Coordinates of C-alpha atoms in Angstrom, one line a residue:
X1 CA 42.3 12.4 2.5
X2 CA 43.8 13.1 -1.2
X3 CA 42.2 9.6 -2.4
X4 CA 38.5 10.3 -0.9
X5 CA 36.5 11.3 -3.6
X6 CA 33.3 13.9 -3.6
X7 CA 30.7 11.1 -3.7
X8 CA 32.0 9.1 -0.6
X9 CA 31.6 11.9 1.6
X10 CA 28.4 12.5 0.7
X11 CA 25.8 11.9 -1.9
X12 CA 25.2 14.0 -4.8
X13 CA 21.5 15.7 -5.8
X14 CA 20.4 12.8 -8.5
X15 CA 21.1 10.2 -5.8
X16 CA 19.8 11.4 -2.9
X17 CA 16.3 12.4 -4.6
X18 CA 16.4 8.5 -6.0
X19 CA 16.8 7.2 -2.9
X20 CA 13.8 9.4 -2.0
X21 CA 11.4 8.0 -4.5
X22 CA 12.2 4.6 -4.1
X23 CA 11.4 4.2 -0.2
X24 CA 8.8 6.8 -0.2
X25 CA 5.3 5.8 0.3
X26 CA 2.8 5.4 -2.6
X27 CA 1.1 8.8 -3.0
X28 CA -1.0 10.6 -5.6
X29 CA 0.8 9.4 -8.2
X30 CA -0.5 6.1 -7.6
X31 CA -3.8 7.3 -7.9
X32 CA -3.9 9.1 -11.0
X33 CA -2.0 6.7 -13.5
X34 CA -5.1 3.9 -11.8
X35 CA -7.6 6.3 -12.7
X36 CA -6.4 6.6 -15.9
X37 CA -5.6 3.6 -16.7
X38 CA -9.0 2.7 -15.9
X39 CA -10.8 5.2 -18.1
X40 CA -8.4 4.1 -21.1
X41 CA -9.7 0.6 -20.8
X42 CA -13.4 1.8 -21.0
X43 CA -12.8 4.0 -24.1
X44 CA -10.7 1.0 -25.6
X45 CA -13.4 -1.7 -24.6
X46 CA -16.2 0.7 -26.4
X47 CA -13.7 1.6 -29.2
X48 CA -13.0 -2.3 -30.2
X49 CA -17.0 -3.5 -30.3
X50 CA -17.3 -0.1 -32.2
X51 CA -14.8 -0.9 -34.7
X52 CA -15.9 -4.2 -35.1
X53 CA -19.4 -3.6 -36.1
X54 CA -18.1 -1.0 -38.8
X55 CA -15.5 -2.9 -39.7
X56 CA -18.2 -5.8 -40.8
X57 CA -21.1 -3.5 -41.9
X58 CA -21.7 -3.5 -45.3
X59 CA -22.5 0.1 -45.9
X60 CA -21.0 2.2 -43.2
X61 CA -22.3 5.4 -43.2
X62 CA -18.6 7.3 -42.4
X63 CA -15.0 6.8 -41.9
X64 CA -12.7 5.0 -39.0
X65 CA -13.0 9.2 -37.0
X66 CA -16.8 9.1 -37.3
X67 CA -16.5 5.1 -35.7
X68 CA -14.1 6.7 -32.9
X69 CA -16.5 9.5 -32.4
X70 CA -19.5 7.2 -32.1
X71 CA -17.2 5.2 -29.4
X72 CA -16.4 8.0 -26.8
X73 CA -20.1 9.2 -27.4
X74 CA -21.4 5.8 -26.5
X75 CA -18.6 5.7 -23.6
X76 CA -20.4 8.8 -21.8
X77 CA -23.7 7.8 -22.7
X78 CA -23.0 4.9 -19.7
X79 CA -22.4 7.2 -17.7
X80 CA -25.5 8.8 -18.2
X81 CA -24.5 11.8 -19.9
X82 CA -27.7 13.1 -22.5
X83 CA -26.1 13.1 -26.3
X84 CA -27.6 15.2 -29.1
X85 CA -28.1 13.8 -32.4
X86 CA -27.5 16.8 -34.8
X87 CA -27.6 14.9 -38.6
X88 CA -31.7 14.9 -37.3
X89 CA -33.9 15.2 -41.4
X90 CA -35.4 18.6 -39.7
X91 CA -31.9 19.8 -38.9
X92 CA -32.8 20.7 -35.5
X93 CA -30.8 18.8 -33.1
X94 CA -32.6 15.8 -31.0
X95 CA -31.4 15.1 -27.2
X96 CA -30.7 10.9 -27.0
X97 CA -30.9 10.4 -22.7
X98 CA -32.1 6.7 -22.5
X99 CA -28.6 5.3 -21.0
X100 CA -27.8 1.4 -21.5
X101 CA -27.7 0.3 -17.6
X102 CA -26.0 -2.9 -18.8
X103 CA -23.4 -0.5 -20.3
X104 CA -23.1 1.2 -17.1
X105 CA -21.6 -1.5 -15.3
X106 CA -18.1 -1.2 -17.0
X107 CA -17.0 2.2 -16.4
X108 CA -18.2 1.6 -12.4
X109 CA -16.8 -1.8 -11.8
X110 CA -12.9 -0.5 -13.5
X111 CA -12.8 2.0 -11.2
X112 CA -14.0 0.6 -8.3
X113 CA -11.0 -2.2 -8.9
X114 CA -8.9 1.0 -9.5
X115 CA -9.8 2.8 -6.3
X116 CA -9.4 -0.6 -4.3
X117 CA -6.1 -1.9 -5.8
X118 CA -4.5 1.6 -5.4
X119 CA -5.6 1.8 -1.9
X120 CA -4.1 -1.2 -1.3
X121 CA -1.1 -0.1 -3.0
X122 CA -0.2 -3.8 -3.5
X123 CA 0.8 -4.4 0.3
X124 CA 1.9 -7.2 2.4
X125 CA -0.5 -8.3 4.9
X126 CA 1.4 -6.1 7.5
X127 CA 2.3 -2.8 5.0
X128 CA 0.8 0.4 5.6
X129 CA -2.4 1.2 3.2
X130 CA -2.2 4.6 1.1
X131 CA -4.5 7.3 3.1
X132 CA -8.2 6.8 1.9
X133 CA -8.5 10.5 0.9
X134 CA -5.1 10.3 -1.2
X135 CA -6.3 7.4 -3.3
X136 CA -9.9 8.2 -3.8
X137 CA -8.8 11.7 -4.8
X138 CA -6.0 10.9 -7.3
X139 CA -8.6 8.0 -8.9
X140 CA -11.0 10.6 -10.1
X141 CA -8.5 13.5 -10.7
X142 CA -6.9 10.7 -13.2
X143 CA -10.0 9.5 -14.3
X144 CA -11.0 13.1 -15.2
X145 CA -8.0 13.9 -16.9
X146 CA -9.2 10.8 -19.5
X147 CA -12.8 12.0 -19.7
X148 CA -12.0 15.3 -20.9
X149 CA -10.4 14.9 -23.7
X150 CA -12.7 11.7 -24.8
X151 CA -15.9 14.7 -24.2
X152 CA -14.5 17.3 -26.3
X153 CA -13.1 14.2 -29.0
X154 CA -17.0 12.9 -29.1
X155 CA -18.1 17.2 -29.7
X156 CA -16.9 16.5 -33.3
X157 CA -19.1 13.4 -33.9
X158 CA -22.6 13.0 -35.2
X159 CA -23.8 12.1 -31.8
X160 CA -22.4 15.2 -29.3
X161 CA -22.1 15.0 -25.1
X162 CA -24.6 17.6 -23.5
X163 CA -22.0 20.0 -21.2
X164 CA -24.1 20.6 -18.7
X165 CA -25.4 16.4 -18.2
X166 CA -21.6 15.2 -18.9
X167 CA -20.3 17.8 -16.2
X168 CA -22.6 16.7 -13.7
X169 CA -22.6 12.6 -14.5
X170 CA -19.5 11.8 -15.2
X171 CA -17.3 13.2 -11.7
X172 CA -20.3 12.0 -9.6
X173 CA -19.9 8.5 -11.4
X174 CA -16.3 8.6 -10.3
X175 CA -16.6 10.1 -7.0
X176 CA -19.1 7.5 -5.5
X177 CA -17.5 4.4 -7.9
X178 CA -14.0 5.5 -6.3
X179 CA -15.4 5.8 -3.0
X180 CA -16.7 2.5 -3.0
X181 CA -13.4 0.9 -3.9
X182 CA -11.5 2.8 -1.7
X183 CA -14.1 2.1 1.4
X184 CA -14.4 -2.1 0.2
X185 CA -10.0 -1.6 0.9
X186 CA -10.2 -0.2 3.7
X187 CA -12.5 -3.5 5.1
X188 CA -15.6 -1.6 4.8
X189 CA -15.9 -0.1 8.2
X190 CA -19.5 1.7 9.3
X191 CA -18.3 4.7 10.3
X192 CA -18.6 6.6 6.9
X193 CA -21.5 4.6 6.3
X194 CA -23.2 5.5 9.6
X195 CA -22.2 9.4 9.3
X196 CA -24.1 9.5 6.0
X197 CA -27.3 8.0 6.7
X198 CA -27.5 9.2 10.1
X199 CA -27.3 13.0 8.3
X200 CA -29.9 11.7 5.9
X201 CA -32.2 9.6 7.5
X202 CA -34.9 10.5 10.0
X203 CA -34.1 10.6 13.8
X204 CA -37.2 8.2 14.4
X205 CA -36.0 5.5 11.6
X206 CA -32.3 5.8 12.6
X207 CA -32.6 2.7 14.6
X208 CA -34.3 0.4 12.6
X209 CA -31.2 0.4 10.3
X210 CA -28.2 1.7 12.4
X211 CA -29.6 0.6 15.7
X212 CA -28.6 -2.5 17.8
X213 CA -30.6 -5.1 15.7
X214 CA -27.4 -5.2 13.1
X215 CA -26.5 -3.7 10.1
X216 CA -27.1 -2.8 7.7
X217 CA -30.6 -3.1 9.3
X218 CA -33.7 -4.9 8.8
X219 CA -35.8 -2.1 7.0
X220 CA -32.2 -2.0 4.6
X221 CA -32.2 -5.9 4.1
X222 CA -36.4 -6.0 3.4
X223 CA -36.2 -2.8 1.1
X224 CA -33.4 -4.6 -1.2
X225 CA -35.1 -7.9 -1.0
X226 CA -38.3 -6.4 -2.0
X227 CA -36.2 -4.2 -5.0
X228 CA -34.6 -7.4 -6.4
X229 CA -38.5 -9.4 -6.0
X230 CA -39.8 -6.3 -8.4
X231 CA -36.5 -6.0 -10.7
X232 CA -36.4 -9.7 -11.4
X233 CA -40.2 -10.0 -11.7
X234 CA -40.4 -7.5 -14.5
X235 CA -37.7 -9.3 -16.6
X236 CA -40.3 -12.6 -16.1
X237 CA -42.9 -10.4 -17.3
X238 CA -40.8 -9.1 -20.3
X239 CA -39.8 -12.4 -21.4
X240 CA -43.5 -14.0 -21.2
X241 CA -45.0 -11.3 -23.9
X242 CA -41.8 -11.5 -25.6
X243 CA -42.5 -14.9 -26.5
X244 CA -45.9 -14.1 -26.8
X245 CA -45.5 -12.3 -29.7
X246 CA -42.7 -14.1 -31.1
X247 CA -43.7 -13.5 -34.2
X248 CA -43.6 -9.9 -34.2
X249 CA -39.9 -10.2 -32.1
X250 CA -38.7 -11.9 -35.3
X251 CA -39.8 -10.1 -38.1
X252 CA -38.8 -6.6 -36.5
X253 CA -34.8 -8.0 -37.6
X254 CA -35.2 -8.1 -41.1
X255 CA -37.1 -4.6 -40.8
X256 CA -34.7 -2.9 -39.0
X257 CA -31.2 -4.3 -41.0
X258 CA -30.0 -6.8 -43.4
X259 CA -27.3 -8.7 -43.0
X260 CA -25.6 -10.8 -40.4
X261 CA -23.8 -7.8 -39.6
X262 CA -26.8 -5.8 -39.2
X263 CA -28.4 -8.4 -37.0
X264 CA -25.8 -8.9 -34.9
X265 CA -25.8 -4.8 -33.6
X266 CA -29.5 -5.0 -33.2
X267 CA -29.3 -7.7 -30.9
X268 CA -26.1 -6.4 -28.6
X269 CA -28.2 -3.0 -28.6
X270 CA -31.0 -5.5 -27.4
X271 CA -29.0 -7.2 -24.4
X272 CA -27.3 -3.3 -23.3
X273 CA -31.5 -2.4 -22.7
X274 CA -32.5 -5.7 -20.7
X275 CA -32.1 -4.3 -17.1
X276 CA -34.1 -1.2 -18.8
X277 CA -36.9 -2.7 -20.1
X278 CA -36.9 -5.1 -16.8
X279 CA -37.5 -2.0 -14.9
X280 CA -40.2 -0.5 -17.3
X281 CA -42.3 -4.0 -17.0
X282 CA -42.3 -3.7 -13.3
X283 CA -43.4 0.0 -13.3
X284 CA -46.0 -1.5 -15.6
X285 CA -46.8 -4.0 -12.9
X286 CA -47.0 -1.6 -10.4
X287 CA -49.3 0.8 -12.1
X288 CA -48.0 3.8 -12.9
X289 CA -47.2 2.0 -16.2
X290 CA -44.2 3.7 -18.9
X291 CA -44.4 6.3 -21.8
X292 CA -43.7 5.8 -25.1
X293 CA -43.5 9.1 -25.8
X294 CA -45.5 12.4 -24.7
X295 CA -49.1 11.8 -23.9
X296 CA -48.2 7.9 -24.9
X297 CA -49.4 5.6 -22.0
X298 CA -49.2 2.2 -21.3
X299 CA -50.5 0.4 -18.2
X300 CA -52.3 -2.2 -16.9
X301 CA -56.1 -0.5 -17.6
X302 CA -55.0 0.2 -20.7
X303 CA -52.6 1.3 -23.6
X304 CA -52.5 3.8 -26.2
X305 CA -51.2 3.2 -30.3
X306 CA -47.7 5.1 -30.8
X307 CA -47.4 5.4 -34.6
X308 CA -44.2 7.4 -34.8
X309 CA -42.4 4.4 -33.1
X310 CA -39.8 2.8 -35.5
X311 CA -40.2 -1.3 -34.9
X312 CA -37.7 -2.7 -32.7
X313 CA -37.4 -6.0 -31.2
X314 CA -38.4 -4.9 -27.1
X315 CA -41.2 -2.8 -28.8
X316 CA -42.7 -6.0 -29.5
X317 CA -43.1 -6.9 -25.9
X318 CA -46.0 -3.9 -25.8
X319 CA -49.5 -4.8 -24.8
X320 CA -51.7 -4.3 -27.8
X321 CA -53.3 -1.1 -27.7
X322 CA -57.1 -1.1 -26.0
X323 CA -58.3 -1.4 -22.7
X324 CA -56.7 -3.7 -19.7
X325 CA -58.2 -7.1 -19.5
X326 CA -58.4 -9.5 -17.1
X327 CA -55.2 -11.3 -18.1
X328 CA -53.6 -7.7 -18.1
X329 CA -54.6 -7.2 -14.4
X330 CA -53.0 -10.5 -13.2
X331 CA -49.6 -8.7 -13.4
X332 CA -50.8 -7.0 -9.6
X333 CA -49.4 -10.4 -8.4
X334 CA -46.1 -8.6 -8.7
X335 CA -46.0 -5.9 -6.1
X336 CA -47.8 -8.0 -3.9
X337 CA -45.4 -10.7 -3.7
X338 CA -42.3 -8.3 -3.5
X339 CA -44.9 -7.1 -0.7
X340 CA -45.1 -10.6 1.1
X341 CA -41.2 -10.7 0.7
X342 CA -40.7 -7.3 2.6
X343 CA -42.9 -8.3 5.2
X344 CA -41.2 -11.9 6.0
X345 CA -37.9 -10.0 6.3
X346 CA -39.4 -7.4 9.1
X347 CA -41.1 -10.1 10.7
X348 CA -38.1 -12.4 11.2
X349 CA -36.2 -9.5 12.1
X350 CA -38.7 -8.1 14.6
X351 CA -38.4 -11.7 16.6
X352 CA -34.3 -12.8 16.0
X353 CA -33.2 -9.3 15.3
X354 CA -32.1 -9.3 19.1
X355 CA -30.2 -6.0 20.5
X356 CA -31.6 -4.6 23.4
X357 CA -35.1 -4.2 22.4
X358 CA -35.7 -7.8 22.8
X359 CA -38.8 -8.8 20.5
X360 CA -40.6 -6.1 18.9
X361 CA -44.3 -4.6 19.4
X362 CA -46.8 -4.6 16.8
X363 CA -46.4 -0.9 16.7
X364 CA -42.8 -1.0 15.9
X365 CA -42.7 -4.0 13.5
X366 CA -45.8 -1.9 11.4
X367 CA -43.4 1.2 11.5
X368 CA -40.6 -0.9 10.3
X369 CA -42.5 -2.1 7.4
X370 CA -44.2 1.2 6.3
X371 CA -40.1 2.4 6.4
X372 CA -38.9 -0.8 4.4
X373 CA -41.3 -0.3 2.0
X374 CA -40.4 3.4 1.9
X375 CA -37.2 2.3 0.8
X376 CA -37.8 0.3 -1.7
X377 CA -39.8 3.2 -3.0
X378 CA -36.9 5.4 -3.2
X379 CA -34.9 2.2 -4.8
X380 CA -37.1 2.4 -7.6
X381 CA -37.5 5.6 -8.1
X382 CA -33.8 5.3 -8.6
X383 CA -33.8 3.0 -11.1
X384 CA -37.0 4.2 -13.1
X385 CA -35.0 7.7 -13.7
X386 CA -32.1 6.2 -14.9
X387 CA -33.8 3.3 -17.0
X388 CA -35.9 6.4 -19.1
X389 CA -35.2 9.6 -20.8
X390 CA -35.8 11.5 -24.4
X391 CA -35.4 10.3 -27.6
X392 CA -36.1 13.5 -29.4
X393 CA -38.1 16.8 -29.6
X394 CA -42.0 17.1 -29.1
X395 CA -43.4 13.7 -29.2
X396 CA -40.7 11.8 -28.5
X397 CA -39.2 14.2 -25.8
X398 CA -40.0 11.1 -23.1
X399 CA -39.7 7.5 -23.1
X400 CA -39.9 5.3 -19.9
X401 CA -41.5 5.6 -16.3
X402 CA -41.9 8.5 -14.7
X403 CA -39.9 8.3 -11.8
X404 CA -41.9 10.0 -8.5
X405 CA -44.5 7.9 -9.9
X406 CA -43.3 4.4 -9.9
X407 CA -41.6 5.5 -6.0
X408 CA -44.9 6.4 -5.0
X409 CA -46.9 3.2 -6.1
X410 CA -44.1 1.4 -4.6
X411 CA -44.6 2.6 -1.1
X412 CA -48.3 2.2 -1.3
X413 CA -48.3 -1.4 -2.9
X414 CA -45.8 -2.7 -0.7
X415 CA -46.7 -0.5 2.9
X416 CA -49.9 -2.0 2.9
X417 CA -48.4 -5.6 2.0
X418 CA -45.7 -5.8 4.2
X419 CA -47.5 -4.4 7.3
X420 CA -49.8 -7.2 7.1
X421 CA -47.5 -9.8 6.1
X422 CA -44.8 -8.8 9.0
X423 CA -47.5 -8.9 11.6
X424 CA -48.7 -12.3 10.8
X425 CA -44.8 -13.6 10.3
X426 CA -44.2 -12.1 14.0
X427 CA -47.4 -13.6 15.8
X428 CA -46.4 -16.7 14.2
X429 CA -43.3 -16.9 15.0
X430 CA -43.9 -15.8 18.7
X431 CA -46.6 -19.1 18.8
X432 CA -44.1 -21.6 17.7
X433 CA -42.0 -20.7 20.2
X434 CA -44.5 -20.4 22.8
X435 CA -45.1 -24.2 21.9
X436 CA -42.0 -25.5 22.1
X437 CA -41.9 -24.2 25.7
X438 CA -39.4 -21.2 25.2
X439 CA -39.8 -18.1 27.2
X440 CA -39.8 -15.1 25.6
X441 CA -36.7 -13.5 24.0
X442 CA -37.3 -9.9 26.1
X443 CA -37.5 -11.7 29.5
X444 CA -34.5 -14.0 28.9
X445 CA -31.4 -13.6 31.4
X446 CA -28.1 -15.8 30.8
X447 CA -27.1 -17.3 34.2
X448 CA -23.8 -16.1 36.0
X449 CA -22.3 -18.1 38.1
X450 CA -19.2 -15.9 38.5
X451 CA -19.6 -11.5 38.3
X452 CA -18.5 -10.6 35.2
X453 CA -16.2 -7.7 34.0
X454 CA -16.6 -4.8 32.0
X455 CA -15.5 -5.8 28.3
X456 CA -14.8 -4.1 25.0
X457 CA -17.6 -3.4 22.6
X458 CA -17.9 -6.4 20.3
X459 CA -17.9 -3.6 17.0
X460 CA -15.3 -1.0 17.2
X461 CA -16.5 2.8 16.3
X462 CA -14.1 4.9 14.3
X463 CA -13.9 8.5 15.3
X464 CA -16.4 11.5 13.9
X465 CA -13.7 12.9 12.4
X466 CA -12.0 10.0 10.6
X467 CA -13.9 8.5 7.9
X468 CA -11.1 5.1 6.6
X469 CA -9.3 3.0 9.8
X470 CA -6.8 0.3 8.8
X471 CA -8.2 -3.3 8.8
X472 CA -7.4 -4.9 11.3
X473 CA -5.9 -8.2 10.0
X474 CA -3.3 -5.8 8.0
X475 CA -1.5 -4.2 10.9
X476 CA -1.0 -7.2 13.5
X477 CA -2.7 -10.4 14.1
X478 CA -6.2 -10.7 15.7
X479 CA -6.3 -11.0 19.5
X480 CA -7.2 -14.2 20.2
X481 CA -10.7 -14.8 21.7
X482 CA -11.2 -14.2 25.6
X483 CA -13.3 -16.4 27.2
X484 CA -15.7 -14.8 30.2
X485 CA -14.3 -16.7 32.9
X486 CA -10.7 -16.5 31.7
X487 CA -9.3 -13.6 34.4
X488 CA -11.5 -16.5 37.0
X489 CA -9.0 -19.0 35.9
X490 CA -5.5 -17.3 35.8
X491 CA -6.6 -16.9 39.5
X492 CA -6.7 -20.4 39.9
X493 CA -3.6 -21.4 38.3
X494 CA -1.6 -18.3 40.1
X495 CA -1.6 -21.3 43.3
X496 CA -0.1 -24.0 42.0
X497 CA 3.1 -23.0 44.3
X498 CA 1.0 -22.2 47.7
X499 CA -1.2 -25.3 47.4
X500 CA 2.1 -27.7 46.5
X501 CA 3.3 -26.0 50.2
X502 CA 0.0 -26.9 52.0
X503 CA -1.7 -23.5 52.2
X504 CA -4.6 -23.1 52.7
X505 CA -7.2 -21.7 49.9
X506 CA -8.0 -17.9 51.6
X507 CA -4.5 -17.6 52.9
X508 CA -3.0 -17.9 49.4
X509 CA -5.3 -15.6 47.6
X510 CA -4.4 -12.9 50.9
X511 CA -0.5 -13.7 49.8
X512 CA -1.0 -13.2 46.0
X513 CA -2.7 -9.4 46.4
X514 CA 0.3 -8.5 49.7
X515 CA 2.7 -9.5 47.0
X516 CA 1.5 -7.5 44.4
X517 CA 0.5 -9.9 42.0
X518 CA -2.2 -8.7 39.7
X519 CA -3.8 -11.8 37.4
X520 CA -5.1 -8.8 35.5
X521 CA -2.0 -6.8 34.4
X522 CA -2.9 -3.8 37.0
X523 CA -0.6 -2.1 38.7
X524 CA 0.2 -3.3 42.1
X525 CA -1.5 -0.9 44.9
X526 CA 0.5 0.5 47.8
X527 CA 0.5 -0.9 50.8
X528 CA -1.8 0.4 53.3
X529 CA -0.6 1.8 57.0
X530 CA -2.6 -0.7 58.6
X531 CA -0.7 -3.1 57.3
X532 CA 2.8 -1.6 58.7
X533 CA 4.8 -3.0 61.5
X534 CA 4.7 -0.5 65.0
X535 CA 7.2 0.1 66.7
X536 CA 7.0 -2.1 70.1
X537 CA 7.0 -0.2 73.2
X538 CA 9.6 1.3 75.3
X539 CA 11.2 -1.4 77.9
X540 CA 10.4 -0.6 81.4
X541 CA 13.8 -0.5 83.3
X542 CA 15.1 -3.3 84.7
X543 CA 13.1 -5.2 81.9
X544 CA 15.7 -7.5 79.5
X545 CA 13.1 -9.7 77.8
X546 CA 12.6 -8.4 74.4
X547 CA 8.9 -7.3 73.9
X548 CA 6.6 -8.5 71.0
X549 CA 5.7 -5.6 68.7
X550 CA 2.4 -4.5 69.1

């Protein structure tokens, strides 16, 4: 034992906590450098088109820390955190809330692919995932330990983060981006999804979009259709008066900037308030119309001059001021056909959408329009607040729809619409099928020709308490599927031996359950007394034939 040294006997601190940390799991660590990293590559993607533009303007206005400034302001800005402008000519400062949403979409796609790749961990097909709680936490704990310093950095600019709007935007930005990724990992099961709106929805429209006619539901499906109908219908709109007055679009440039340079950062500021001004023209199509600025309305019956507006190229796209003509009122065509598209979504649904309720009444398929169209008026509402916002103090304190306002034309354009439109689609439908000789989908019962056994539920159900389950393809294989009539047939090939022997059919099935053989994987039962030999009866004396047994 003189030759053994210390370290063969057993391992020293350093190695042992190596060894640790090389087989251990992926944990918060993970987590928190994905989260940064993906905050990093937002401020470095707004830092570089930042840098650029000053790097080619002619006359910049300050040095490479006021560019840097600018970047991290314009980096929280997309997350629609108010800035304050406070080099105003008054001297008073001037709130700046009307975020990009095309700028938006950068800090919540990077960390949804952060949440997602560091739930995933990198994993094999058949490696554990990190915990769901673990990665969503450690993306937005990293992710927060970038924004903060990029906040106060921006407080030293020209344009300053408001406290209160960045502390509230910013981590709920991150929480539901994060969540996302984390849930799209994990195979996006309903069970979080169905614990949420189940809390938040009513109890009498729970079924129309968690019920048995399928998720995520035909009210959800019609309510997004009809979103995307009003959504891309405004951008239509906005590009038919832009090039009706394309004359004014053009000379607006050369008013605003000079220079290549100059033009250039009016039109990328132009693309980053597309989706915006796509949402004001369909609040303007819906009615409710947009502000520019307080007192400053513009809708269909009419529109009011704004002479403190500086000329920009989407300010262009501005009915003239006056009353609405009749070319002005054709815009209704709008909301009526995202209307039409709501109620051809119910109306299918309320024939095909199968489940147990079979094909829908009247009363139901109205109800499930009026709540679709609902929907789509809290959709909107959605987007209208976050498309709008101040620009400055007094006049200019609001620009854009007014939020309750667009949600509320929106339910009553499309309510009345899609109840219509999803009771014709329905009776239609119904009439076809009644012609082609089918019975009706409520009164239709497959045939059986054999009884059939209790299976599975097609959709598994997480527990109330667990919100992320593995997927199912990353633990084992899938189960192959199991025909109804398969348990019939293992029955049927269990007498290959007994039918090679001459037995008959009823005597080989008696000999397969005495044996214990179970074609389903059951236990085998005891045998019962009946079915026990007796003893044979005493032998009379003098008696030396043996007696059968009883």
């Amino acid at each position: 034992m003189a030759g053994v040294i210390q370290t063969t006997v057993r391992r020293s601190m350093p190695a042992a906590l190596l060894l640790r940390v090389r087989h251990r799991s992926p944990g918060l660590a993970n987590g928190l450098v994905g989260g940064a990293l993906a905050a990093g590559l937002g401020l470095a993607a707004f830092t570089v088109l930042v840098m650029l533009l000053w790097v080619s303007s002619p006359y910049p206005d300050s040095g490479p820390g006021g560019a840097l400034h600018v970047a991290a302001a314009l980096w929280l800005l997309a997350h629609g955190a108010e800035l304050v402008r406070v080099d105003t000519l008054s001297g008073a400062p001037a709130p700046m809330g009307v975020p990009p949403l095309l700028l938006a979409v950068v800090p919540v796609w990077l960390l949804h692919r952060a949440a997602r790749d560091t739930a995933e961990g990198g994993a094999r097909d058949n490696a554990p995932l990190m915990p769901g709680r673990t990665a969503w936490a450690g993306v937005v704990l990293g992710y927060l330990a970038v924004a903060a310093p990029a906040a106060l950095n921006a407080a030293g600019g020209a344009l300053r983060p408001s406290w209160a709007w960045t502390a509230l935007c910013v981590p709920l930005i991150a929480l539901v981006a994060a969540g996302t990724g984390v849930w799209t990992a994990y195979g996006r099961p309903s069970g979080p999804l169905e614990q949420v709106l189940g809390a938040v929805l009513p109890r009498g429209a729970r079924h129309l979009v968690l019920g048995p006619d399928g998720r995520p539901g035909v009210a959800a499906r019609a309510a997004a259709a009809g979103a995307t109908v009003l959504v891309a219908g405004g951008a239509v709109l906005l590009t038919v008066s832009l090039g009706w007055h394309f004359g004014e679009t053009r000379r607006t440039f050369g008013r605003l900037t000079e220079g290549w340079s100059g033009w250039l950062a009016v039109l990328l500021l132009c693309v980053t308030l597309l989706p915006n001004a796509a949402v004001w023209a369909a609040a303007y199509a819906l009615g409710p119309g947009f502000l520019l600025g307080a007192g400053v309305a513009v809708t269909p019956l009419g529109a009011r001059a704004a002479p403190l507006l500086p000329p920009f190229p989407l300010m262009a796209a501005v009915p003239d001021p006056g009353a609405g003509t009749a070319l002005h009122g054709t815009v209704v065509a709008l909301p009526l056909t995202a209307g039409v598209v709501v109620g051809w979504f119910v109306g299918r649904g309320s024939v095909t959408g199968g489940g147990r309720f079979g094909v829908w009444t009247t009363g139901r398929t109205a109800g499930a329009a009026a709540f679709a169209a609902g929907l789509c008026g809290v959709l909107m509402a959605l987007l209208a607040g976050l498309a709008g916002g101040p620009l400055g103090t007094a006049a200019l304190a609001r620009f854009g729809p007014v939020w309750w306002q667009v949600g509320l034309a929106t339910a009553v354009w499309l309510g009345l619409t899609a109840a219509a439109t999803a009771l014709t689609v329905r009776t239609w439908r119904l009439r076809r099928s009644y012609r082609r000789g089918e019975r009706r989908a409520d009164r239709v019962v497959a045939p059986r020709r054999r009884p059939a056994l209790p299976r599975p539920p097609q959709r598994e159900r997480l527990p109330r308490g667990t919100w992320f389950k593995r997927k199912r393809g990353r633990s084992a294989p899938a189960p192959a599927p199991v025909a109804a009539d398969e348990p019939y047939l293992l029955l049927d090939d269990d007498g290959d031996d007994d039918r090679a022997h001459g037995a008959p059919d009823g005597l080989r099935d008696f000999r397969d359950l005495r044996d214990g053989t179970d074609p389903f994987g059951l236990r085998p039962r005891p045998e019962p007394l009946d079915d026990l030999p007796t003893a044979s009866p005493p032998a009379a004396p003098g008696d030396t034939e043996p007696r059968p047994p009883a």
